[in-house]
Amino acid sequence: MTPPANVRILLADDHSVVRMGLEALISTEPGLTVVGHAADGEEAVIQYRTLRPDVVVMDLLMPKKSGSQATAEIRAAFPTARILILSTSDGDDDVYRALQGGAAGYILKSAPGEQLIPAIHAVMRGERWIPAEVARSLANRSLREELSPREVQVLHELARGGSNKDIAAVLNITEHTVKAHLKNILAKLPARDRTEAVTVALQRGIIHF
Amino acid sequence: MTPPANVRILLADDHSVVRMGLEALISTEPGLTVVGHAADGEEAVIQYRTLRPDVVVMDLLMPKKSGSQATAEIRAAFPTARILILSTSDGDDDVYRALQGGAAGYILKSAPGEQLIPAIHAVMRGERWIPAEVARSLANRSLREELSPREVQVLHELARGGSNKDIAAVLNITEHTVKAHLKNILAKLPARDRTEAVTVALQRGIIHF
DNA sequence: TGGCCGATTACCCGATCGAGTAATCAAGTG
DNA sequence: CACTTGATTACTCGATCGGGTAATCGGCCA
């Protein structure tokens, strides 16, 4: 006989209500079994090591460690790991980082729910599952200039409020330097002023609260 | 025989995957039936009118019309409507508005998932269901000064970026007036500058993207 | 080795910001 | 009716912002 081909799934989402709902939903499909839950990115990595599931269904926005970080770490240790991102649109940058990190697919929480099961099967077969919607969003992203790590750091401080002088003190650099970074940030995003820079960065997922 | 006491439930959440998961989860409990879905606040109000469910399980962050708005409208038309908010923490202000609008309970998506069924039953019995966590958050909120509608409007423009002069042009007022509003906003939130004001307002749920 | 890039510091300058202070007016509220 | 509150406008002033321009330095790559 052919093997039962039972797919063992790990769910990673900080909303336990969502995890339980997904488990109930997935369990209605024969051949799919949820073998573990993770409430944050750190737990997802640990659970993966012990459970070795066939597929991970992972949210992006999680405490302690983001979904993209967890994805990258799992894939670094287990290059064959199959990870399906299940998230809201979040920012383009988050999505990009997850796929760069080795996620096999991406599915929007707002997408027709019937797509979850097919997406899991597709990822299980080694295929990629990326909605045209997401692909388009990524295409736009690639046109934009990337921020350097330092600029992202400055952006974080910008979001916390405070003057250039304050930021300079926190980062142990001169106010002149902060202004130079800020100028680059405004040009790259692009944004007219520091306030718009912060909102744009938040929407793109470059920074979070 | 006693009546079957079947509870008819309407789910309102913009993530269809979450709705389907919740339906699968709720359906495992005898006596609970999901009779309808709504993908946004507007649809929730319409669905309520036609379905007249016993309980509505509603997300806060939805397109077109927020969960708190939908709650208020449904309760205005049907004062006996039982509405259970199921959301992330969101901002204090969102939660407050929902409960002010007549929501019977609030449950965090991140809370232990086993609480959903008891919460539905509690709301069905006419009780309130508010976790200590949420209650505390609301207590803090009440200490803070409320922003006037106009100030919230200014805050929206602030988030979009642009100078006081730009905002003045959009709102058809003088730059002086914008600065006066801004001064009050900074004092009330409180925040050191316009950038911090925007991030604080976003976190509290006073404004959204 | 030369070239490119990110990070850093520096100076000038006009535009803008935010604090302080105060006045007017309409809409409620007791 | 007096009182409060929100919205509006106005003026001054020191601090800060953001543009323009440029230089130095270390690392990476061809």
Coordinates of N, CA and C in Angstrom, one line a residue, chain A:
Chain A
M1 N 0.8 -1.2 0.0 CA 0.0 0.0 0.0 C 0.9 1.2 0.0
T2 N 0.3 2.3 -0.5 CA 1.0 3.6 -0.4 C 1.0 4.1 1.0
P3 N 2.1 4.8 1.4 CA 2.2 5.3 2.8 C 1.0 6.3 3.0
P4 N 0.6 6.4 4.3 CA -0.5 7.2 4.6 C -0.3 8.7 4.3
A5 N 1.0 9.0 4.0 CA 1.4 10.4 3.6 C 0.8 11.4 4.6
N6 N 0.9 11.2 5.9 CA 0.3 12.1 6.9 C 1.3 13.3 7.1
V7 N 0.8 14.5 6.9 CA 1.6 15.7 7.0 C 1.6 16.2 8.4
R8 N 2.7 16.3 9.0 CA 2.8 16.7 10.4 C 3.1 18.2 10.4
I9 N 2.3 19.0 11.1 CA 2.3 20.5 11.0 C 2.6 21.1 12.3
L10 N 3.4 22.2 12.3 CA 3.7 23.0 13.5 C 3.1 24.4 13.3
L11 N 2.3 24.8 14.2 CA 1.6 26.1 14.1 C 2.4 27.1 15.0
A12 N 2.7 28.3 14.4 CA 3.4 29.3 15.1 C 2.6 30.6 14.9
D13 N 2.0 31.0 16.0 CA 1.2 32.3 16.0 C 1.0 32.7 17.4
D14 N 1.1 34.0 17.7 CA 1.0 34.4 19.1 C -0.4 34.5 19.6
H15 N -1.4 34.4 18.7 CA -2.8 34.4 19.1 C -3.3 32.9 19.3
S16 N -3.4 32.5 20.5 CA -3.7 31.1 20.7 C -5.1 30.8 20.2
V17 N -6.0 31.8 20.2 CA -7.3 31.5 19.6 C -7.2 31.2 18.1
V18 N -6.3 31.9 17.5 CA -6.1 31.6 16.0 C -5.5 30.2 15.9
R19 N -4.5 29.9 16.7 CA -3.9 28.6 16.6 C -4.9 27.5 16.8
M20 N -5.8 27.6 17.8 CA -6.7 26.6 18.0 C -7.7 26.5 16.8
G21 N -8.1 27.6 16.3 CA -9.0 27.7 15.2 C -8.3 27.0 14.0
L22 N -7.1 27.3 13.7 CA -6.4 26.7 12.6 C -6.3 25.2 12.8
E23 N -6.0 24.8 14.0 CA -5.9 23.3 14.3 C -7.2 22.6 14.0
A24 N -8.3 23.3 14.4 CA -9.6 22.7 14.2 C -9.9 22.6 12.7
L25 N -9.5 23.7 12.0 CA -9.7 23.7 10.5 C -8.9 22.7 9.8
I26 N -7.6 22.6 10.2 CA -6.7 21.7 9.5 C -7.1 20.3 9.7
S27 N -7.6 20.0 10.9 CA -7.9 18.6 11.3 C -9.0 18.1 10.6
T28 N -9.8 18.9 9.9 CA -10.9 18.4 9.1 C -10.4 17.8 7.8
E29 N -9.2 18.1 7.5 CA -8.6 17.6 6.2 C -7.8 16.3 6.5
P30 N -8.2 15.2 5.9 CA -7.5 13.9 6.2 C -6.1 14.0 5.7
G31 N -5.2 13.5 6.4 CA -3.8 13.5 6.0 C -3.0 14.7 6.6
L32 N -3.7 15.6 7.2 CA -3.0 16.7 7.9 C -3.2 16.6 9.4
T33 N -2.1 16.7 10.1 CA -2.1 16.6 11.6 C -1.3 17.7 12.2
V34 N -1.9 18.5 13.1 CA -1.1 19.5 13.9 C -0.4 18.8 15.0
V35 N 0.9 18.9 15.0 CA 1.7 18.1 16.0 C 2.3 19.1 17.1
G36 N 2.2 20.4 16.9 CA 2.7 21.3 17.9 C 2.3 22.7 17.7
H37 N 2.3 23.5 18.8 CA 2.0 24.9 18.8 C 3.2 25.7 19.2
A38 N 3.4 26.9 18.7 CA 4.4 27.8 19.2 C 3.8 29.2 19.3
A39 N 4.0 29.9 20.5 CA 3.4 31.2 20.7 C 4.3 32.4 20.3
D40 N 5.5 32.1 20.0 CA 6.4 33.2 19.5 C 7.6 32.6 18.7
G41 N 8.4 33.4 18.2 CA 9.4 32.9 17.2 C 10.4 32.0 17.9
E42 N 10.8 32.4 19.1 CA 11.8 31.5 19.8 C 11.3 30.1 20.0
E43 N 10.0 30.1 20.4 CA 9.4 28.8 20.7 C 9.3 28.0 19.4
A44 N 9.1 28.7 18.3 CA 8.9 28.0 17.0 C 10.2 27.3 16.6
V45 N 11.3 28.0 16.8 CA 12.6 27.4 16.5 C 12.9 26.1 17.4
I46 N 12.6 26.3 18.7 CA 12.8 25.2 19.6 C 11.9 24.0 19.2
Q47 N 10.7 24.3 19.0 CA 9.7 23.2 18.7 C 10.1 22.5 17.4
Y48 N 10.6 23.3 16.4 CA 11.0 22.7 15.2 C 12.1 21.6 15.4
R49 N 13.1 22.0 16.2 CA 14.2 21.1 16.5 C 13.7 19.8 17.1
T50 N 12.8 19.8 18.0 CA 12.3 18.6 18.7 C 11.3 17.8 17.9
L51 N 10.4 18.6 17.2 CA 9.3 17.9 16.5 C 9.6 17.5 15.1
R52 N 10.5 18.3 14.4 CA 10.8 18.1 13.0 C 9.5 17.9 12.2
P53 N 8.7 18.8 12.2 CA 7.4 18.7 11.4 C 7.7 18.8 9.9
D54 N 6.7 18.4 9.1 CA 6.9 18.4 7.7 C 6.7 19.9 7.2
V55 N 5.7 20.6 7.8 CA 5.4 21.9 7.4 C 5.2 22.8 8.6
V56 N 5.7 24.1 8.5 CA 5.5 25.0 9.6 C 4.6 26.1 9.0
V57 N 3.5 26.4 9.7 CA 2.6 27.5 9.3 C 2.9 28.6 10.3
M58 N 3.5 29.7 9.8 CA 4.1 30.7 10.7 C 3.5 32.1 10.5
D59 N 3.1 32.8 11.6 CA 2.8 34.2 11.5 C 4.0 35.0 11.5
L60 N 4.0 36.2 11.0 CA 5.1 37.1 10.9 C 5.3 37.9 12.2
L61 N 4.2 38.5 12.6 CA 4.3 39.4 13.8 C 4.2 38.7 15.1
M62 N 5.3 38.4 15.7 CA 5.3 37.6 17.0 C 6.2 38.2 18.0
P63 N 6.0 38.0 19.3 CA 6.9 38.5 20.3 C 8.3 37.8 20.2
K64 N 9.2 38.3 20.9 CA 10.6 37.8 21.1 C 11.4 37.6 19.8
K65 N 10.8 36.9 18.8 CA 11.5 36.7 17.6 C 10.4 36.8 16.5
S66 N 10.7 37.6 15.4 CA 9.7 37.7 14.3 C 9.7 36.4 13.5
G67 N 8.6 36.3 12.8 CA 8.4 35.1 11.9 C 9.5 35.0 10.9
S68 N 10.0 36.1 10.4 CA 11.1 36.1 9.4 C 12.4 35.6 10.0
Q69 N 12.6 36.1 11.2 CA 13.8 35.7 11.9 C 13.8 34.2 12.2
A70 N 12.7 33.7 12.7 CA 12.5 32.3 13.1 C 12.7 31.5 11.8
T71 N 12.1 31.9 10.7 CA 12.2 31.2 9.4 C 13.7 31.1 9.0
A72 N 14.4 32.2 9.1 CA 15.8 32.2 8.7 C 16.6 31.2 9.6
E73 N 16.4 31.2 10.8 CA 17.1 30.4 11.7 C 16.8 28.9 11.5
I74 N 15.6 28.6 11.3 CA 15.2 27.2 11.1 C 15.8 26.7 9.8
R75 N 15.7 27.5 8.7 CA 16.2 27.2 7.4 C 17.8 27.0 7.5
A76 N 18.4 27.8 8.3 CA 19.8 27.8 8.4 C 20.3 26.4 9.0
A77 N 19.5 25.9 9.9 CA 19.8 24.7 10.6 C 19.3 23.5 9.8
F78 N 18.1 23.7 9.2 CA 17.5 22.6 8.4 C 17.1 23.1 7.0
P79 N 18.0 23.1 6.1 CA 17.8 23.7 4.7 C 16.5 23.1 4.0
T80 N 16.1 22.0 4.4 CA 14.9 21.4 3.7 C 13.6 21.7 4.4
A81 N 13.7 22.5 5.5 CA 12.4 22.9 6.2 C 11.5 23.6 5.3
R82 N 10.2 23.2 5.4 CA 9.1 23.8 4.5 C 8.3 24.7 5.4
I83 N 8.4 26.0 5.1 CA 7.7 27.0 6.0 C 6.7 27.8 5.2
L84 N 5.5 27.8 5.6 CA 4.5 28.6 5.0 C 4.1 29.8 5.9
I85 N 4.3 31.0 5.4 CA 3.9 32.2 6.2 C 2.5 32.5 6.0
L86 N 1.8 32.6 7.2 CA 0.4 33.0 7.2 C 0.3 34.3 8.0
S87 N 0.0 35.4 7.3 CA 0.0 36.6 8.0 C -0.9 37.6 7.4
T88 N -1.1 38.8 8.0 CA -1.8 39.9 7.3 C -0.8 40.4 6.3
S89 N -1.1 41.5 5.7 CA -0.2 42.0 4.7 C 1.1 42.4 5.3
D90 N 1.0 43.0 6.5 CA 2.2 43.5 7.2 C 2.9 44.4 6.3
G91 N 4.2 44.6 6.5 CA 4.9 45.5 5.6 C 5.6 44.7 4.5
D92 N 5.9 45.3 3.4 CA 6.6 44.6 2.3 C 7.9 44.1 2.8
D93 N 8.6 44.8 3.6 CA 9.9 44.4 4.1 C 9.8 43.1 4.9
D94 N 8.8 43.0 5.7 CA 8.6 41.7 6.5 C 8.5 40.5 5.6
V95 N 7.6 40.7 4.6 CA 7.4 39.6 3.6 C 8.6 39.3 2.9
Y96 N 9.3 40.3 2.5 CA 10.6 40.1 1.7 C 11.6 39.3 2.6
R97 N 11.7 39.8 3.8 CA 12.7 39.1 4.7 C 12.4 37.7 4.9
A98 N 11.1 37.4 5.0 CA 10.7 36.0 5.2 C 11.0 35.1 4.0
L99 N 10.7 35.6 2.8 CA 11.0 34.8 1.6 C 12.5 34.7 1.4
Q100 N 13.2 35.8 1.7 CA 14.7 35.8 1.6 C 15.2 34.7 2.6
G101 N 14.6 34.6 3.8 CA 15.0 33.7 4.8 C 14.7 32.3 4.5
G102 N 14.0 32.0 3.4 CA 13.7 30.7 3.0 C 12.3 30.2 3.1
A103 N 11.4 31.1 3.3 CA 10.0 30.6 3.4 C 9.5 30.1 2.0
A104 N 8.8 29.0 2.0 CA 8.4 28.4 0.8 C 7.1 29.1 0.2
G105 N 6.3 29.7 1.1 CA 5.1 30.3 0.6 C 4.6 31.3 1.5
Y106 N 3.6 32.1 1.0 CA 3.0 33.2 1.8 C 1.5 33.2 1.5
I107 N 0.7 33.2 2.6 CA -0.7 33.3 2.4 C -1.3 34.3 3.3
L108 N -2.2 35.2 2.7 CA -2.8 36.3 3.5 C -3.9 35.7 4.4
K109 N -3.9 36.2 5.6 CA -5.0 35.8 6.5 C -6.4 36.2 5.9
S110 N -6.3 37.3 5.2 CA -7.6 37.8 4.6 C -8.0 37.1 3.3
A111 N -7.1 36.3 2.8 CA -7.4 35.6 1.6 C -8.4 34.6 1.8
P112 N -9.2 34.2 0.7 CA -10.2 33.2 0.9 C -9.6 32.0 1.7
G113 N -10.3 31.6 2.7 CA -9.8 30.6 3.6 C -9.6 29.2 3.0
E114 N -10.3 29.0 1.9 CA -10.1 27.7 1.3 C -8.7 27.4 0.8
Q115 N -7.9 28.5 0.7 CA -6.6 28.4 0.1 C -5.6 27.8 1.1
L116 N -5.9 27.7 2.3 CA -4.9 27.3 3.3 C -4.5 25.8 3.0
I117 N -5.5 25.0 2.9 CA -5.2 23.5 2.7 C -4.4 23.3 1.4
P118 N -4.8 23.8 0.3 CA -4.1 23.7 -0.9 C -2.6 24.2 -0.8
A119 N -2.5 25.3 -0.1 CA -1.2 25.9 0.1 C -0.3 25.0 0.9
I120 N -0.8 24.4 1.9 CA 0.0 23.4 2.7 C 0.4 22.3 1.9
H121 N -0.5 21.8 1.0 CA -0.2 20.6 0.2 C 0.9 21.0 -0.8
A122 N 0.8 22.2 -1.4 CA 1.7 22.7 -2.4 C 3.1 22.8 -1.8
V123 N 3.2 23.4 -0.6 CA 4.5 23.5 0.1 C 5.1 22.2 0.4
M124 N 4.2 21.3 0.8 CA 4.6 19.9 1.1 C 5.2 19.2 -0.1
R125 N 4.7 19.5 -1.3 CA 5.2 18.9 -2.5 C 6.5 19.6 -3.0
G126 N 6.9 20.6 -2.2 CA 8.1 21.3 -2.6 C 7.9 22.5 -3.5
E127 N 6.7 22.9 -3.7 CA 6.4 24.0 -4.6 C 6.3 25.3 -3.8
R128 N 6.3 26.4 -4.5 CA 6.2 27.7 -3.8 C 4.7 28.1 -4.0
W129 N 4.2 28.9 -3.0 CA 2.9 29.4 -3.0 C 2.9 30.8 -2.7
I130 N 2.8 31.7 -3.7 CA 2.9 33.1 -3.5 C 1.8 33.8 -4.4
P131 N 0.8 34.3 -3.7 CA -0.3 35.0 -4.4 C 0.2 36.1 -5.3
A132 N -0.5 36.4 -6.4 CA -0.1 37.4 -7.3 C 0.0 38.8 -6.6
E133 N -1.0 38.9 -5.6 CA -1.0 40.1 -4.8 C 0.3 40.4 -4.1
V134 N 0.8 39.4 -3.5 CA 2.0 39.5 -2.7 C 3.2 39.7 -3.7
A135 N 3.2 39.0 -4.8 CA 4.3 39.1 -5.8 C 4.4 40.5 -6.3
R136 N 3.3 41.1 -6.5 CA 3.3 42.5 -7.0 C 3.9 43.4 -6.0
S137 N 3.4 43.2 -4.8 CA 3.9 44.1 -3.7 C 5.5 44.0 -3.6
L138 N 6.0 42.8 -3.8 CA 7.4 42.6 -3.7 C 8.1 43.2 -4.9
A139 N 7.5 43.2 -6.1 CA 8.1 43.8 -7.2 C 8.3 45.3 -7.0
N140 N 7.3 45.9 -6.4 CA 7.4 47.4 -6.1 C 8.5 47.6 -5.1
R141 N 8.6 46.8 -4.1 CA 9.6 46.9 -3.1 C 11.1 46.9 -3.7
S142 N 11.3 46.0 -4.6 CA 12.7 45.9 -5.1 C 13.2 47.2 -5.8
L143 N 12.2 48.0 -6.2 CA 12.6 49.2 -6.9 C 13.1 50.2 -5.9
R144 N 12.7 50.1 -4.7 CA 13.1 51.1 -3.7 C 14.5 50.8 -3.1
E145 N 15.1 51.9 -2.7 CA 16.4 51.8 -2.1 C 16.3 51.2 -0.7
E146 N 17.3 50.4 -0.4 CA 17.3 49.7 0.9 C 18.0 50.6 2.0
L147 N 17.5 50.6 3.2 CA 18.2 51.3 4.3 C 19.3 50.5 4.8
S148 N 20.4 51.1 5.2 CA 21.5 50.5 5.9 C 21.1 50.1 7.3
P149 N 21.7 49.2 7.9 CA 21.4 48.8 9.3 C 21.4 50.0 10.3
R150 N 22.4 50.8 10.0 CA 22.6 52.0 10.9 C 21.4 52.9 10.7
E151 N 21.0 53.1 9.5 CA 19.8 54.0 9.2 C 18.5 53.4 9.9
V152 N 18.4 52.1 9.9 CA 17.2 51.5 10.5 C 17.3 51.8 12.0
Q153 N 18.5 51.7 12.5 CA 18.7 52.0 14.0 C 18.2 53.4 14.3
V154 N 18.7 54.4 13.5 CA 18.3 55.8 13.7 C 16.8 55.9 13.6
L155 N 16.2 55.2 12.6 CA 14.8 55.2 12.4 C 14.0 54.7 13.7
H156 N 14.6 53.7 14.3 CA 14.0 53.3 15.6 C 13.9 54.4 16.6
E157 N 15.0 55.1 16.7 CA 15.1 56.2 17.7 C 14.2 57.3 17.3
L158 N 14.1 57.6 16.0 CA 13.2 58.6 15.5 C 11.8 58.3 16.0
A159 N 11.4 57.0 15.9 CA 10.0 56.7 16.2 C 9.7 56.9 17.7
R160 N 10.8 56.8 18.5 CA 10.6 57.0 20.0 C 10.5 58.4 20.3
G161 N 10.6 59.3 19.4 CA 10.5 60.7 19.6 C 11.8 61.3 20.2
G162 N 11.9 62.6 20.2 CA 13.1 63.2 20.7 C 13.9 63.8 19.6
S163 N 14.7 64.8 20.0 CA 15.4 65.6 19.0 C 16.6 64.8 18.4
N164 N 17.2 65.4 17.4 CA 18.5 64.8 16.9 C 19.5 64.7 17.9
K165 N 19.6 65.7 18.8 CA 20.5 65.7 19.9 C 20.3 64.5 20.8
D166 N 19.1 64.2 21.1 CA 18.7 63.1 22.0 C 19.2 61.8 21.3
I167 N 18.9 61.6 20.1 CA 19.2 60.4 19.3 C 20.7 60.3 19.3
A168 N 21.4 61.4 19.1 CA 22.9 61.3 19.0 C 23.4 60.8 20.3
A169 N 22.9 61.2 21.4 CA 23.3 60.8 22.8 C 23.1 59.3 22.9
V170 N 22.0 58.8 22.5 CA 21.7 57.4 22.7 C 22.6 56.5 21.8
L171 N 22.9 57.0 20.6 CA 23.7 56.2 19.7 C 25.2 56.5 19.8
N172 N 25.6 57.4 20.7 CA 27.0 57.8 20.9 C 27.6 58.3 19.7
I173 N 26.9 59.2 19.0 CA 27.5 59.8 17.8 C 27.1 61.3 17.9
T174 N 27.6 62.1 16.9 CA 27.4 63.5 16.9 C 26.0 63.8 16.3
E175 N 25.5 64.9 16.7 CA 24.2 65.3 16.1 C 24.4 65.5 14.6
H176 N 25.5 65.9 14.1 CA 25.8 66.0 12.7 C 25.5 64.7 12.0
T177 N 26.0 63.7 12.6 CA 25.9 62.3 12.0 C 24.4 61.9 11.9
V178 N 23.7 62.2 13.0 CA 22.3 61.8 13.0 C 21.6 62.6 11.8
K179 N 21.9 63.8 11.6 CA 21.3 64.6 10.6 C 21.7 64.0 9.2
A180 N 22.9 63.5 9.1 CA 23.3 62.9 7.8 C 22.5 61.7 7.5
H181 N 22.4 60.8 8.6 CA 21.6 59.6 8.4 C 20.1 60.0 8.1
L182 N 19.6 60.9 8.8 CA 18.2 61.3 8.6 C 18.0 61.8 7.1
K183 N 19.0 62.5 6.6 CA 18.9 63.0 5.3 C 18.8 61.9 4.3
N184 N 19.6 60.9 4.5 CA 19.6 59.7 3.7 C 18.3 58.9 3.8
I185 N 17.8 58.8 5.0 CA 16.5 58.1 5.3 C 15.4 58.8 4.5
L186 N 15.3 60.1 4.6 CA 14.3 60.9 4.0 C 14.3 60.7 2.5
A187 N 15.5 60.6 1.9 CA 15.7 60.5 0.5 C 15.3 59.1 0.0
K188 N 15.6 58.1 0.8 CA 15.4 56.7 0.4 C 14.0 56.2 0.6
L189 N 13.3 56.7 1.5 CA 11.9 56.1 1.8 C 10.9 56.3 0.7
P190 N 10.6 57.5 0.2 CA 11.0 58.8 0.6 C 10.0 59.4 1.5
A191 N 10.4 60.4 2.2 CA 9.5 61.1 3.1 C 9.9 62.6 3.2
R192 N 8.9 63.4 3.6 CA 9.2 64.8 3.6 C 9.9 65.2 4.9
D193 N 9.5 64.6 6.0 CA 10.1 64.9 7.3 C 10.1 63.7 8.2
R194 N 10.7 63.8 9.4 CA 10.9 62.7 10.3 C 9.6 62.0 10.6
T195 N 8.5 62.7 10.8 CA 7.3 62.1 11.1 C 6.8 61.2 10.0
E196 N 6.8 61.7 8.8 CA 6.3 60.8 7.7 C 7.3 59.6 7.6
A197 N 8.6 59.9 7.8 CA 9.5 58.8 7.7 C 9.1 57.6 8.7
V198 N 8.7 58.0 9.9 CA 8.4 57.0 10.8 C 7.1 56.2 10.4
T199 N 6.1 56.9 10.0 CA 4.8 56.2 9.6 C 5.1 55.4 8.3
V200 N 5.9 55.8 7.4 CA 6.2 55.0 6.2 C 6.9 53.8 6.6
A201 N 7.9 53.9 7.5 CA 8.7 52.8 8.0 C 7.8 51.8 8.7
L202 N 6.9 52.3 9.5 CA 6.0 51.4 10.2 C 5.1 50.6 9.2
Q203 N 4.6 51.3 8.2 CA 3.7 50.6 7.3 C 4.4 49.6 6.5
R204 N 5.7 49.9 6.1 CA 6.4 48.9 5.3 C 7.0 47.8 6.1
G205 N 6.9 47.9 7.4 CA 7.5 46.8 8.3 C 9.0 46.9 8.5
I206 N 9.5 48.1 8.1 CA 10.9 48.3 8.4 C 11.2 48.4 9.9
I207 N 10.3 49.0 10.6 CA 10.4 49.0 12.0 C 9.0 48.6 12.6
H208 N 9.0 48.3 13.9 CA 7.8 48.0 14.6 C 7.8 48.7 15.9
F209 N 6.6 48.7 16.6 CA 6.5 49.3 17.9 C 7.3 48.5 18.9

